[in-house]
Coordinates of C-alpha atoms in Angstrom, one line a residue:
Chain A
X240 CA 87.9 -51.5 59.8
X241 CA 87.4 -55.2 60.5
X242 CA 84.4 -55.8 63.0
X243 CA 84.4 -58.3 65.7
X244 CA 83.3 -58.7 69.4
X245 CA 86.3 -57.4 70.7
X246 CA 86.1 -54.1 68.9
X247 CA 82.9 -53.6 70.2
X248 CA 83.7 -53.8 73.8
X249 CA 87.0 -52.0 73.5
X250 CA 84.8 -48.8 71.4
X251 CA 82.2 -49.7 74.2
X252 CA 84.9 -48.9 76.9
X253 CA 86.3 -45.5 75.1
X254 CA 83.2 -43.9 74.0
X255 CA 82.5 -45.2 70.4
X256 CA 84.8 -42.6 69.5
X257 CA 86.6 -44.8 67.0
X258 CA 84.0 -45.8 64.4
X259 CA 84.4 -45.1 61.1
X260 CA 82.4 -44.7 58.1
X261 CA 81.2 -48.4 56.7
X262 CA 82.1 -46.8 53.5
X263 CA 83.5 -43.7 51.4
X264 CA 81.2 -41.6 49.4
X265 CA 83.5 -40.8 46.6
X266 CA 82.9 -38.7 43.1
X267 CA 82.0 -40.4 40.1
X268 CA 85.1 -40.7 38.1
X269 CA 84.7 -40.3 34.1
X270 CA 85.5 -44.4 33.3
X271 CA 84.5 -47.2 35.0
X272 CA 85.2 -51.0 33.0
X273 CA 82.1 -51.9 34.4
X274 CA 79.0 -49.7 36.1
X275 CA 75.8 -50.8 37.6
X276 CA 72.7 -49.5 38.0
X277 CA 71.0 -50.0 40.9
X278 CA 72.2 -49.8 44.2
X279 CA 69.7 -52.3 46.0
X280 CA 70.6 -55.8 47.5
X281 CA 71.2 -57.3 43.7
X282 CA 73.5 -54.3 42.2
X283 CA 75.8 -54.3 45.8
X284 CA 76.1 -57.8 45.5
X285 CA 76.9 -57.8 42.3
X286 CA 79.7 -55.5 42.7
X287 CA 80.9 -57.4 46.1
X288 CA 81.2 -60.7 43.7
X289 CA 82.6 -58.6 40.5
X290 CA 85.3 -57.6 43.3
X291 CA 85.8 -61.0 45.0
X292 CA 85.5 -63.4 42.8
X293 CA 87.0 -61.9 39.3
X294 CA 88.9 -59.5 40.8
X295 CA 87.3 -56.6 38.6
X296 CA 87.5 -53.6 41.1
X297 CA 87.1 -50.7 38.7
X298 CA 83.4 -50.5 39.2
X299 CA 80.8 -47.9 40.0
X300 CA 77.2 -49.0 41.3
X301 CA 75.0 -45.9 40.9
X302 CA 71.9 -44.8 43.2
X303 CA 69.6 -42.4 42.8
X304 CA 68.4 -42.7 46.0
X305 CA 70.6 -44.0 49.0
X306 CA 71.8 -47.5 49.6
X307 CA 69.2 -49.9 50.1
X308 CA 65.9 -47.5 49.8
X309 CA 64.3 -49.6 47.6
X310 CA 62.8 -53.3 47.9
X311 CA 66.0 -54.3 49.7
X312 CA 64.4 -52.0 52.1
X313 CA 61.0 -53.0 51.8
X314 CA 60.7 -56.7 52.1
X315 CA 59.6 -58.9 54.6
X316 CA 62.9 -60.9 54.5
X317 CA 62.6 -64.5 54.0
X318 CA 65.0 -66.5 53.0
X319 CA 64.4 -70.0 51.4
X320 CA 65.2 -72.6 49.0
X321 CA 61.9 -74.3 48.4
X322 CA 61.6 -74.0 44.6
X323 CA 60.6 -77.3 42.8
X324 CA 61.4 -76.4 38.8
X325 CA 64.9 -77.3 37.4
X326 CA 66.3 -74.1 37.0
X327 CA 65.0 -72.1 39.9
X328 CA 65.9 -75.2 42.3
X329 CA 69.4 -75.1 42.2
X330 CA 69.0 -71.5 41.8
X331 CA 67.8 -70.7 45.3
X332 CA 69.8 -74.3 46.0
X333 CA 72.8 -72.1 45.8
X334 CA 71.5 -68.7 47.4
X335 CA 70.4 -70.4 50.5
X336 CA 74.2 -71.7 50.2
X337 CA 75.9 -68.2 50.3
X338 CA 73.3 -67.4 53.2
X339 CA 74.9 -69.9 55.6
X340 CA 78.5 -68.1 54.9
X341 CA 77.5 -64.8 53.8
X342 CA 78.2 -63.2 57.7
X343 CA 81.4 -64.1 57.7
X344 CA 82.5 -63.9 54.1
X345 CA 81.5 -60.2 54.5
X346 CA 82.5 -59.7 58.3
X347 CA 79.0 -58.3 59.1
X348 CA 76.0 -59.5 61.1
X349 CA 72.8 -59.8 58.4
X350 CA 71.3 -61.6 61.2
X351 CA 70.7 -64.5 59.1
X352 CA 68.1 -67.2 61.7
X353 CA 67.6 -70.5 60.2
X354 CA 64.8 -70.7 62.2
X355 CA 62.6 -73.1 59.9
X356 CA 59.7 -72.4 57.6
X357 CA 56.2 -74.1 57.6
X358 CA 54.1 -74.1 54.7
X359 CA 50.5 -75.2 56.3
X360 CA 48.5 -77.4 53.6
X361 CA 44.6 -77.7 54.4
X362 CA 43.7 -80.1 51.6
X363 CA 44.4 -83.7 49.9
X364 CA 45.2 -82.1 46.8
X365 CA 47.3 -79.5 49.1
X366 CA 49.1 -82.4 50.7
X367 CA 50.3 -83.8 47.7
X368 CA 51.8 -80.4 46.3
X369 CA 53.4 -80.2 48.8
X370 CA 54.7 -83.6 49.2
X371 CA 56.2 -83.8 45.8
X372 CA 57.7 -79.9 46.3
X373 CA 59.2 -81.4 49.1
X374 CA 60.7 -84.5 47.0
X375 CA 62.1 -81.8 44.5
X376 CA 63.8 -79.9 47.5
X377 CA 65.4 -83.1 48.8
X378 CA 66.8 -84.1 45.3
X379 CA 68.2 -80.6 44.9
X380 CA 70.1 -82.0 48.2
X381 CA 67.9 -79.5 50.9
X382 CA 65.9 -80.3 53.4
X383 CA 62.5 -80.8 53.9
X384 CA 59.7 -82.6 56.2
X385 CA 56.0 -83.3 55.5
X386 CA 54.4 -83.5 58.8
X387 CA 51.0 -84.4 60.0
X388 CA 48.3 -82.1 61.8
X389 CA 50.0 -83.6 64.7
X390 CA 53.4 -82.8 63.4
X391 CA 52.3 -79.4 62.8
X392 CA 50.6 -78.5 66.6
X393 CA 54.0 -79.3 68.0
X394 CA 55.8 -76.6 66.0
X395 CA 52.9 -74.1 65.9
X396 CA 50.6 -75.0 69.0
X397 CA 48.4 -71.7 68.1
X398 CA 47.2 -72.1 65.3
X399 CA 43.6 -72.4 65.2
X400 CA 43.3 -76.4 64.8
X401 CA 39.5 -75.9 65.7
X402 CA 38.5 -74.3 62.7
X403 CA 36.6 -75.8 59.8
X404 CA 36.4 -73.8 56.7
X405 CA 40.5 -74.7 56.3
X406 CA 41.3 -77.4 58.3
X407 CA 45.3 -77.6 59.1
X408 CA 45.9 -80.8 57.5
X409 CA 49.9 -80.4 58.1
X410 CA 52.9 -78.6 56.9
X411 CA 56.1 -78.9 54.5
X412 CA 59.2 -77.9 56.9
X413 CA 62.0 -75.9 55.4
X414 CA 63.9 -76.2 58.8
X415 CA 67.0 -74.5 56.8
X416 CA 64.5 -71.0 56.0
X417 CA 64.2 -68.4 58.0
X418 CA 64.8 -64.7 57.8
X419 CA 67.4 -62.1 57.8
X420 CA 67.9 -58.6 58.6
X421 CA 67.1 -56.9 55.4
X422 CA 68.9 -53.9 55.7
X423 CA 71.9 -55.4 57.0
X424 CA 72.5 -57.2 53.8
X425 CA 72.7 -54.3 51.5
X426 CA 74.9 -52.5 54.0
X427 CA 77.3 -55.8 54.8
X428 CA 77.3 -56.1 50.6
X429 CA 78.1 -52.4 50.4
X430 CA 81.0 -52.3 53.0
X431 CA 82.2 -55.0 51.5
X432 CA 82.3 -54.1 47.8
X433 CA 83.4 -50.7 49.0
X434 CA 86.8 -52.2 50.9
X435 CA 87.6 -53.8 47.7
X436 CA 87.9 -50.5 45.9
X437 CA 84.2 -50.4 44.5
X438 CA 83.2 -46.9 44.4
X439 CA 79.4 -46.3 45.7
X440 CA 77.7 -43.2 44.0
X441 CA 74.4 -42.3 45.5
X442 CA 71.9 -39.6 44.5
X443 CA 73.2 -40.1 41.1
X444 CA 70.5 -41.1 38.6
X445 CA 70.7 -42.3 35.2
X446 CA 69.1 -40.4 32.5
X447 CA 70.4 -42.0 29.1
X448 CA 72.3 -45.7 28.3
X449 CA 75.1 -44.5 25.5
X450 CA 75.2 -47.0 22.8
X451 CA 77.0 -46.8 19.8
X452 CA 76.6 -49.6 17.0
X453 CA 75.2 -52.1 19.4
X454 CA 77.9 -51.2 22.2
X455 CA 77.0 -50.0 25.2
X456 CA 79.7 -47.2 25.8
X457 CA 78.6 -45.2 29.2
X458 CA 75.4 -43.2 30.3
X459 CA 74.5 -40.7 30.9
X460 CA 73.6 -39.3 35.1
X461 CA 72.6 -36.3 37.2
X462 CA 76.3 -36.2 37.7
X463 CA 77.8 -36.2 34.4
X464 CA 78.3 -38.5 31.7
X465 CA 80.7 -41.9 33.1
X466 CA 81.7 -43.8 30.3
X467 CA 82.1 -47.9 30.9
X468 CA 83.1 -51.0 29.1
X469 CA 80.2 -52.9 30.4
X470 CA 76.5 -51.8 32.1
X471 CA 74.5 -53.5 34.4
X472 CA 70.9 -52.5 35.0
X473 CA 70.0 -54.1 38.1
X474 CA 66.9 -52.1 38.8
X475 CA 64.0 -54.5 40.0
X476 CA 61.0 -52.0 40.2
X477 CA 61.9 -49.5 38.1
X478 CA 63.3 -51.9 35.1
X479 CA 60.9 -51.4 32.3
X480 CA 62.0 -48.0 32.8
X481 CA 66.0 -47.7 32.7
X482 CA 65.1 -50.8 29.8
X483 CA 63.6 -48.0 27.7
X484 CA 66.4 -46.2 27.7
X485 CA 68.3 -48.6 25.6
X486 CA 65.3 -49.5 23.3
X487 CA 64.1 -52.8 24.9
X488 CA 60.3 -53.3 26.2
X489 CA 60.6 -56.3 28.9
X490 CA 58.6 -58.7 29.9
X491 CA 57.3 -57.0 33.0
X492 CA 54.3 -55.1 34.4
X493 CA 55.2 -53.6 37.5
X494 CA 52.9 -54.3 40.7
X495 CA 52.6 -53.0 44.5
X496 CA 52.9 -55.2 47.6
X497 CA 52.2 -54.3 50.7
X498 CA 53.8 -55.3 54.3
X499 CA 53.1 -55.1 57.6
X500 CA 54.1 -54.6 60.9
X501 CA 52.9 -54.6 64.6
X502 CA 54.3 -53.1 68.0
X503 CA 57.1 -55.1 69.2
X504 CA 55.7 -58.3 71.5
X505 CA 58.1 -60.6 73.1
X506 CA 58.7 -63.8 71.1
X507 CA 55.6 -65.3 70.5
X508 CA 56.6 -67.0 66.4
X509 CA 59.1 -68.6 66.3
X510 CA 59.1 -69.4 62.8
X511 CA 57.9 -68.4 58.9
X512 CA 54.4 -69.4 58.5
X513 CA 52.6 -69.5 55.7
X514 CA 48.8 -70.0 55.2
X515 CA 48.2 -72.2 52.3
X516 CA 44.6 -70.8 51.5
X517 CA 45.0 -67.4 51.4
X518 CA 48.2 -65.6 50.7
X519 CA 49.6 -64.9 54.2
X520 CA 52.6 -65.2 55.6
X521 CA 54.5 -64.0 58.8
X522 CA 57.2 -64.0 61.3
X523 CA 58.9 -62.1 64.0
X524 CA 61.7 -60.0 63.5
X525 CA 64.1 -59.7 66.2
X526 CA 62.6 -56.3 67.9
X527 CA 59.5 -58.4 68.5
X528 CA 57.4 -57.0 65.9
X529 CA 55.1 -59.5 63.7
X530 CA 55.8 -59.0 60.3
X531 CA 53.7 -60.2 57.8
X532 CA 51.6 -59.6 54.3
X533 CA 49.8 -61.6 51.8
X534 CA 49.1 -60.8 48.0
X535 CA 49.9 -58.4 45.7
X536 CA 47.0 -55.3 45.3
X537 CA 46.7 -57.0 41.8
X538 CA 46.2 -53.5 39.7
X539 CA 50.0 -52.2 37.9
X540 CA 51.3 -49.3 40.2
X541 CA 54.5 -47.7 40.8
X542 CA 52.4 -45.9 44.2
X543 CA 54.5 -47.6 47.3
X544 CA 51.5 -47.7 48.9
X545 CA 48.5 -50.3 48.6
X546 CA 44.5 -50.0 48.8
X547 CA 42.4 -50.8 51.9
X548 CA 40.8 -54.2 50.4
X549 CA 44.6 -56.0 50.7
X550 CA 44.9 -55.0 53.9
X551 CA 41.4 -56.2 54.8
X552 CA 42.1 -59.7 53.2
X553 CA 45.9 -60.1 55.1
X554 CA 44.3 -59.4 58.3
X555 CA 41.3 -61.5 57.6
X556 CA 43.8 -64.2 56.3
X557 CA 46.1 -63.7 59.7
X558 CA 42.7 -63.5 61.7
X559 CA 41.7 -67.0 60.5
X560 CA 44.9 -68.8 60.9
X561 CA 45.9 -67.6 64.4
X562 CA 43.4 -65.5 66.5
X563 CA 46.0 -65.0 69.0
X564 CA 47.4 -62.4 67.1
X565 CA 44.5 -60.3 67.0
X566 CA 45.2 -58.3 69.7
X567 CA 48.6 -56.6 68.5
X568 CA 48.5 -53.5 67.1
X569 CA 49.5 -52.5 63.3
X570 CA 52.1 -50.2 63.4
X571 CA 53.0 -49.4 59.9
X572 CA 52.0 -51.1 56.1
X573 CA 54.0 -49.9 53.5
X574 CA 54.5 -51.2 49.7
X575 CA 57.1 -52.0 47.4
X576 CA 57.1 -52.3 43.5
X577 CA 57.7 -55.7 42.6
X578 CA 58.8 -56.4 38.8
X579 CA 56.4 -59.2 37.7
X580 CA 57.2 -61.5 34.9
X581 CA 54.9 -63.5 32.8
X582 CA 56.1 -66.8 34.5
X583 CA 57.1 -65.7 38.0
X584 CA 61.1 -66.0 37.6
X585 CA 63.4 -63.7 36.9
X586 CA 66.2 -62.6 34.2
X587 CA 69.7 -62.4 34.5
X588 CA 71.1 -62.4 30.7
X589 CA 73.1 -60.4 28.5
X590 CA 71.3 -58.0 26.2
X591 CA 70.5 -57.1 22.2
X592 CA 73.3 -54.4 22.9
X593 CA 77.3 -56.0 23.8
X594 CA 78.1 -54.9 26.9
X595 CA 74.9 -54.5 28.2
X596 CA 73.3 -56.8 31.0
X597 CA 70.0 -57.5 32.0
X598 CA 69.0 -58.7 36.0
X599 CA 65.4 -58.0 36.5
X600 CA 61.8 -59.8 37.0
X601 CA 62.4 -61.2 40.5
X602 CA 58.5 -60.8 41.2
X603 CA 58.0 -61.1 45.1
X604 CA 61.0 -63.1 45.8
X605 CA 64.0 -60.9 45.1
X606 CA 65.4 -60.8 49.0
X607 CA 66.6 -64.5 49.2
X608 CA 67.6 -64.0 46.2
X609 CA 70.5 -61.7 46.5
X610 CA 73.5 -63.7 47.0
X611 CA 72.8 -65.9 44.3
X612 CA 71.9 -62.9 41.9
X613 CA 75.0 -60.8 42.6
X614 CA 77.1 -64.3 42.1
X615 CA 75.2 -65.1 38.7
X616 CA 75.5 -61.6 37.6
X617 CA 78.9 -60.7 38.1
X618 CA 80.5 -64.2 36.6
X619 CA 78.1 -63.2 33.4
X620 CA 80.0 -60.3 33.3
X621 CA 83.2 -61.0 34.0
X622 CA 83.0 -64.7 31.9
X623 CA 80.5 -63.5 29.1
X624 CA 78.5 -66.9 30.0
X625 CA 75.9 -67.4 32.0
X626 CA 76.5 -69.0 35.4
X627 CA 75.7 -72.9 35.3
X628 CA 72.5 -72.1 38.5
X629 CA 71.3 -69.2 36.2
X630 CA 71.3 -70.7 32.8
X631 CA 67.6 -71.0 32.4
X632 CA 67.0 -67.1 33.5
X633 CA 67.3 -65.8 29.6
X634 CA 65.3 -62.8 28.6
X635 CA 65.0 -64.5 25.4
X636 CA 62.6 -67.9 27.1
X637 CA 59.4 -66.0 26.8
X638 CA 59.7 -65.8 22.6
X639 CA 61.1 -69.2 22.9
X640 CA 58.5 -70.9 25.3
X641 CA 61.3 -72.1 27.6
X642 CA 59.1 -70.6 30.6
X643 CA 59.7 -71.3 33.9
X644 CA 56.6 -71.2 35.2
X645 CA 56.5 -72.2 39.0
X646 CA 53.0 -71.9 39.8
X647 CA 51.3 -73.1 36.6
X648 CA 49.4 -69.7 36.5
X649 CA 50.2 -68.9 33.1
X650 CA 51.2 -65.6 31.1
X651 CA 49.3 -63.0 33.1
X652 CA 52.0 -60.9 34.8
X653 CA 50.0 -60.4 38.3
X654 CA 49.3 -64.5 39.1
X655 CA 52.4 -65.0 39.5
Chain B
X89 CA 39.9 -47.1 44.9
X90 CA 37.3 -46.5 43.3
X91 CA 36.0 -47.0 39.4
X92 CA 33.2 -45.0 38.2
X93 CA 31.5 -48.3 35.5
X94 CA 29.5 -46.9 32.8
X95 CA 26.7 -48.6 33.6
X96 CA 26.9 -49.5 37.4
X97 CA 28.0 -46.0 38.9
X98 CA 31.2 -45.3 41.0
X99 CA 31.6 -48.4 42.8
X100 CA 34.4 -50.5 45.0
X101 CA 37.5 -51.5 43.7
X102 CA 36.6 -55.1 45.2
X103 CA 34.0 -55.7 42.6
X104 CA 35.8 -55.5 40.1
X105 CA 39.0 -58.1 38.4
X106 CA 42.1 -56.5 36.9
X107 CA 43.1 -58.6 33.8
X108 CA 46.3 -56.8 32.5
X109 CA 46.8 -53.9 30.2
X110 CA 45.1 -52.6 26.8
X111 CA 47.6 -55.1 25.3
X112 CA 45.5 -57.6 25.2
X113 CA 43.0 -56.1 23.5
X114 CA 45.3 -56.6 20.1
X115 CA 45.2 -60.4 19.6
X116 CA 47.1 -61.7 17.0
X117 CA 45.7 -63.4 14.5
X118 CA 46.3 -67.6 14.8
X119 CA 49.1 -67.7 12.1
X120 CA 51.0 -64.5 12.9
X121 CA 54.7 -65.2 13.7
X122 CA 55.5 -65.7 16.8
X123 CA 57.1 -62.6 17.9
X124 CA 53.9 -60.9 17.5
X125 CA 51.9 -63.8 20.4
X126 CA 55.1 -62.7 22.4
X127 CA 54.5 -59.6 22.5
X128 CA 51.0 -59.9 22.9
X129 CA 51.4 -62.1 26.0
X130 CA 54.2 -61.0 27.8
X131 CA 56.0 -57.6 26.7
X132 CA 54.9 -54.3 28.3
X133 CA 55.4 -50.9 28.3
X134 CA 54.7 -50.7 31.6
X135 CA 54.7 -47.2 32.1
X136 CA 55.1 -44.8 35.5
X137 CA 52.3 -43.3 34.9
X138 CA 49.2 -42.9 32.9
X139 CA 48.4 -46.5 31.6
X140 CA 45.1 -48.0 30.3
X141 CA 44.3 -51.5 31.3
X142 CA 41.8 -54.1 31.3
X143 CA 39.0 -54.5 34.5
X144 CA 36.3 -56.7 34.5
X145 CA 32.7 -55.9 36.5
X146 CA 32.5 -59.4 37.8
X147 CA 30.3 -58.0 40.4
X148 CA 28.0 -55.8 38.8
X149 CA 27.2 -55.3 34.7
X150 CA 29.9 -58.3 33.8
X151 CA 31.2 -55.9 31.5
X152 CA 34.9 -55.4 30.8
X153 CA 35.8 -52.0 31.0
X154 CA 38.9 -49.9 29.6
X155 CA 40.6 -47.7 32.4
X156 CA 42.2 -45.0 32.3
X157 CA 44.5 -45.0 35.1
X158 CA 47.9 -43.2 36.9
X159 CA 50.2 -46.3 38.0
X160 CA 51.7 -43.9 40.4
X161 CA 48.8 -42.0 41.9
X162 CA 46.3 -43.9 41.3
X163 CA 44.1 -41.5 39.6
X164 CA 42.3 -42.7 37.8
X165 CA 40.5 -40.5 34.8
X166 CA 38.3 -42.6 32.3
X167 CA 35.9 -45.7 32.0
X168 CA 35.1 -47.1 29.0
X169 CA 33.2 -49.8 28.1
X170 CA 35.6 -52.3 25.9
X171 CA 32.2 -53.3 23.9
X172 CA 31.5 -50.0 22.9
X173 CA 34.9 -49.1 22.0
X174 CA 35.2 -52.2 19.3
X175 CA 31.5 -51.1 18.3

């Protein structure tokens, strides 16, 4: 069923009676030429693409869960392309791309708002990061703008100018960032995989990888044995694990971090914020509710759920930046498990075993992400070469020293 | 949370700064091949469960301590003191 206005005043007028399904909820078959594991925002996308662009439509993306219950799930949805590194520039270069076109390339409202995203600076030495991040971004051929104080009170007159234990000195404008309705992507990425014959298994977990003389031949799931001419583990959170099953110990420590969420509050934000002296960042979604978080908990943990002193610090953080919001109640925090690699970006590569692929590591910015991951992905499996944005994402850089290390933090997995 | 030092008492999870796991407690030596400083810096086992990693007392005893810990309860069920342990 194709969606548009006019279906939804003529199922307004008869009831909603004709609604069907998004999409089926078939068997696993035995074969697949190509499964994927993981049915989050990167393994749907990758399926959509498989289907779309290569034409490959005898695929299975499996889910032990539902559809989107994972980080897809769990984010706090921001979408940007303000990287400044060759290699994760034109990365995020081309995600942000696919944003602009992804509603109606997949005939489904993701709710994607350009709505602009400020990164607040409060120092010299701030000013000038930012400044040449921005130069980066505009040779990568996106936008930014380095205001003043000034420049920055017209865009965000609440901030607490006053202050002086981090003075606003200005702001980097992304005015092409913004935010997107993060369920809505995995579902408009399912639907559409699903009309193009991809068949979306849930509550069907992998227990085993079948490989047999370095060739990845099936695996094994709480449904049966599917065998495959090609595997994807798309599994951000729980990769180290579904890694092990083929014999590979990644690059990865797996950490919690939490979001948050208030009562809904007519629009008050009308962009993404970000504090640049302590790791905050909000905006409003389009119920009205402030959403926001900060920094990871710091500790490894698969618990999706944080510790009180994160919580402390985020609100403290939010406190200091804009007291206005003080008043609005919490409603719920929650966490999600974020793979975190040694130098902050992620892998998308082929593996020690033919057949087998590799898209992991996307530390805390997996959600913008997604288009660009699913495109990369599925031409690496359909071409057997890595996508000319996603060359520099090999598994192998770490042994290699080909990091791409955006912050300069170095190879502790949880500075990143 | 709450860590139980060895020479402080049970105290807050504040005082103290998580470093990474027991990995990097086996530091290659200068000259081994490179494989082995990769997998010292940056490959992990990263289990779903019990783990032992590195904290540091940085506000109390300065010590660094050896944990004992369950990544997905948090439980946590041994401190050690990393100087004693090398002892």
């Amino acid at each position: 069923m194709r969606y548009s206005g006019l279906k939804v005043i003529t199922e307004g007028l008869f009831g909603n009676k004709g609604w069907t399904p998004a999409w089926r909820d078939p068997a696993p078959k035995a074969e697949y030429d190509v499964v994927i594991i993981g049915g989050g925002g990167h393994g749907l996308s990758t399926a959509y693409y498989l289907a779309k662009n290569h034409g490959i439509t005898n695929v299975a993306v499996l889910e032990k869960g539902y559809l989107g219950g994972g980080n897809v799930g769990r984010n706090t949805t921001i979408v940007r392309a303000n990287y400044f590194l060759p290699g994760n520039s034109e990365f995020y270069s081309h995600s942000l791309k696919l944003w602009e076109g992804l509603e109606a390339d997949l005939n489904y409202n993701v709710m994607h708002s350009q709505r602009g995203l400020i990164n607040l600076f409060h120092s010299d030495g701030q000013r000038d990061a930012f400044a040449r991040r921005g130069n980066a971004m505009i040779n990568q051929g996106d936008d930014a703008v380095l205001l003043d104080r000034e420049g920055v009170r017209e865009h965000l007159p609440y901030l607490d100018f006053e202050q002086t234990r981090f003075p606003i000195y200005g702001g980097l404008l992304h005015p092409r960032g913004g935010s997107a309705r993060h369920d809505a992507v995995a579902w408009g990425y399912a639907r559409g995989a699903d009309r193009r014959g991809v068949d979306l298994i849930q509550n069907c977990e992998v227990t085993g990888i079948d490989i047999e003389n370095g060739v990845v031949r099936g695996v094994q799931t709480t449904r049966g044995a599917i065998r495959a001419k090609k595997v994807a583990i798309v599994v951000a959170g729980r990769s180290s694990q579904v890694a092990a099953m083929a014999g590979m110990r990644l690059p990865i420590e797996s950490h919690v971090l939490q979001a948050f969420v208030t009562e809904g509050l007519k629009p008050v934000i009308n962009h993404v914020v970000s504090f640049g002296m302590g790791h905050f960042y909000i905006s409003q979604s389009d119920k009205g509710g402030l959403v926001f978080g900060g920094d990871l908990d710091f500790y490894a943990s698969y618990a999706a759920r944080g510790n009180l002193p994160m919580v402390e610090h985020v609100m403290e953080a939010g406190m200091t930046l804009m007291p206005m919001i003080g008043r609005a109640k919490v409603l719920r925090s929650w966490g999600g498990i974020m793979d975190m690699s040694p130098d902050g970006s992620p892998v998308i590569d082929k593996t020690h075993v033919e057949g087998l692929f590799l898209d992991c590591g996307w530390n805390y910015g997996g959600f913008k992400a997604v288009p660009a991951s699913g495109w990369c992905m599925a031409h690496l499996m359909a071409t057997g070469e890595s996508h000319e944005v996603a060359r520099k994402f090999r598994l192998d850089r770490f042994a290699t020293g080909h990091l791409l290390d955006e912050e300069g933090t170095g190879s502790q997995h949880n500075l990143h | 949370m709450r860590l139980t030092c060895p020479l402080c008492g049970e105290r807050d999870r504040r005082e103290f700064y998580y470093y990474g796991a027991e990995d990097f407690l086996r530091r290659p030596e200068a000259e081994a091949p490179l494989a082995d400083w990769d997998n010292y810096l940056h490959l992990r086992d990263n289990p779903a469960g019990v783990t032992r990693d590195l904290w540091y007392h940085e506000a109390g005893c300065s010590q660094w301590l050896l944990v004992t810990r369950n990544t997905v309860t948090h439980e946590i069920s041994g401190v050690e003191l990393v100087a004693e342990r090398k002892a």
